[in-house]
CSV table of C-alpha atoms and ligand atoms in Angstrom, one decimal:
chain,number,residue,atom,x,y,z
V,16,MET,CA,9.8,5.6,21.1
V,17,PHE,CA,8.9,8.2,18.4
V,18,VAL,CA,6.4,10.8,17.3
V,19,GLY,CA,4.5,9.5,14.3
V,20,VAL,CA,2.0,10.7,11.7
V,21,CYS,CA,-0.5,8.3,10.3
V,22,HIS,CA,-2.4,8.9,7.1
V,23,CYS,CA,-4.5,5.7,7.2
V,24,ASP,CA,-8.2,5.8,6.4
V,25,PHE,CA,-9.1,4.7,9.9
V,26,CYS,CA,-7.1,7.5,11.5
V,27,GLN,CA,-8.7,10.0,9.1
V,28,LYS,CA,-12.2,8.8,10.0
V,29,ARG,CA,-11.7,8.6,13.8
V,30,THR,CA,-10.0,12.0,14.1
V,31,GLY,CA,-12.1,13.8,11.5
V,32,SER,CA,-8.9,15.2,10.2
V,33,VAL,CA,-6.7,14.2,7.3
V,34,PHE,CA,-4.0,12.6,9.5
V,35,GLN,CA,-3.2,12.0,13.2
V,36,VAL,CA,-0.1,12.8,15.1
V,37,GLY,CA,0.8,10.6,18.1
V,38,ALA,CA,3.7,10.3,20.6
V,39,TYR,CA,4.3,6.6,20.9
V,40,TYR,CA,5.6,5.1,24.2
V,41,ASP,CA,6.8,1.6,24.9
V,42,LYS,CA,4.1,-0.1,27.0
V,43,ASP,CA,6.9,-1.6,29.2
V,44,GLN,CA,7.9,1.9,30.5
V,45,PRO,CA,6.0,3.4,33.5
V,46,ILE,CA,3.0,5.4,32.3
V,47,GLU,CA,0.6,7.2,34.6
V,48,ILE,CA,-2.9,7.6,33.3
V,49,ARG,CA,-5.3,9.8,35.3
V,50,GLY,CA,-8.9,10.7,34.8
V,51,GLU,CA,-11.8,9.0,33.1
V,52,ALA,CA,-11.9,7.9,29.5
V,53,LYS,CA,-14.3,6.0,27.3
V,54,SER,CA,-12.9,3.3,25.0
V,55,TYR,CA,-13.5,2.5,21.4
V,56,ASN,CA,-12.2,-0.1,19.0
V,57,GLY,CA,-13.5,0.4,15.5
V,58,LEU,CA,-13.7,-3.4,15.1
V,59,GLU,CA,-16.3,-3.5,17.8
V,60,VAL,CA,-18.7,-1.3,15.9
V,61,ASP,CA,-18.5,-1.6,12.2
V,62,GLY,CA,-15.5,-4.0,11.6
V,63,VAL,CA,-13.4,-1.2,10.1
V,64,GLY,CA,-10.1,-1.1,11.9
V,65,PRO,CA,-6.6,0.2,11.2
V,66,VAL,CA,-5.1,-0.7,7.8
V,67,GLY,CA,-2.9,-3.7,8.0
V,68,GLY,CA,-5.1,-5.6,10.3
V,69,GLY,CA,-3.6,-4.1,13.4
V,70,SER,CA,-5.9,-3.5,16.4
V,71,ALA,CA,-5.8,-0.6,18.8
V,72,THR,CA,-8.1,0.6,21.5
V,73,TYR,CA,-8.8,4.3,21.5
V,74,HIS,CA,-9.5,6.2,24.7
V,75,PHE,CA,-11.4,9.5,24.5
V,76,CYS,CA,-12.6,12.2,26.8
V,77,PRO,CA,-16.2,11.5,27.9
V,78,THR,CA,-16.9,15.2,27.9
V,79,CYS,CA,-15.6,16.5,24.6
V,80,GLY,CA,-15.1,13.2,22.7
V,81,SER,CA,-11.5,14.0,21.7
V,82,THR,CA,-9.2,11.0,21.4
V,83,VAL,CA,-6.6,11.3,24.2
V,84,TYR,CA,-4.6,8.1,23.8
V,85,TRP,CA,-4.7,4.7,22.2
V,86,GLU,CA,-2.9,1.5,22.8
V,87,GLY,CA,-1.8,-1.6,20.9
V,88,SER,CA,-0.2,-4.7,22.2
V,89,ARG,CA,3.3,-3.1,22.4
V,90,PHE,CA,2.7,0.7,22.6
V,91,LEU,CA,0.6,3.4,24.1
V,92,ALA,CA,0.3,6.6,22.1
V,93,VAL,CA,-0.8,10.0,23.2
V,94,ALA,CA,-2.4,12.4,20.7
V,95,VAL,CA,0.2,15.2,20.4
V,96,GLY,CA,-2.4,17.9,20.1
V,97,ASN,CA,-3.3,17.3,23.7
V,98,PHE,CA,0.1,18.7,24.8
V,99,VAL,CA,-0.7,22.1,23.1
V,100,ASP,CA,3.1,22.6,22.9
V,101,PRO,CA,4.5,24.1,19.7
V,102,ASP,CA,7.9,22.9,20.8
V,103,PHE,CA,6.9,19.3,21.0
V,104,PRO,CA,9.4,17.2,19.0
V,105,ALA,CA,8.5,16.8,15.3
V,106,PRO,CA,7.4,13.5,13.9
V,107,THR,CA,10.2,11.1,12.9
V,108,ARG,CA,8.0,8.7,10.9
V,109,GLU,CA,5.0,8.8,8.7
V,110,THR,CA,2.8,5.7,7.9
V,111,LEU,CA,0.3,4.9,5.2
V,112,THR,CA,1.8,7.7,3.1
V,113,ARG,CA,0.0,6.2,0.0
V,114,LEU,CA,-3.2,7.7,1.6
V,115,ARG,CA,-1.7,11.1,2.4
V,116,HIS,CA,-3.8,13.9,1.0
V,117,ARG,CA,-2.0,15.4,-2.0
V,118,TRP,CA,-1.7,18.9,-0.5
V,119,VAL,CA,0.0,17.6,2.7
V,120,GLN,CA,3.8,17.8,2.5
V,121,PRO,CA,6.0,15.1,4.0
V,122,VAL,CA,7.6,16.0,7.3
V,123,PRO,CA,11.3,16.8,6.5
V,124,GLY,CA,13.6,14.1,7.7
V,125,ALA,CA,10.8,11.7,8.8
V,126,GLU,CA,10.9,8.1,7.7
V,127,GLN,CA,8.3,7.4,5.1
V,128,PHE,CA,6.2,4.2,5.1
V,129,GLU,CA,3.7,3.5,2.4
V,130,ASP,CA,2.1,0.9,4.7
V,131,PHE,CA,2.4,0.1,8.4
V,132,PRO,CA,5.9,-0.8,9.5
V,133,SER,CA,6.1,-4.3,11.1
V,134,ASP,CA,7.5,-3.0,14.4
V,135,LEU,CA,4.2,-1.9,15.8
C,207,ZN,ZN1,-3.7,5.2,11.2
């Protein structure tokens, strides 16, 4: 569907970085998932979830702890860093830009959303 950057507080905390980058796929398309993953939904632990009240379940590598992918009701997103591909398409949208760290520049040409768009 798109490559997105999220600057929300939840993504900052769960990644330990100042934003996350994900490749978002429509859940209706065929997606093959192999290997083991542990699951986490922030709401299960401390009640802190994604801004906007959305809910997603995060799946991470049981060996290194890195988030590999996450899913909401309509999408499955893969953390772009897992591709280790400098030619991966650039993000086309940024969400929660009001929480973007001041030194981080907007991605040229990417749609900017101060909050979460309603289509996720
Ligand atoms: Zn986020």
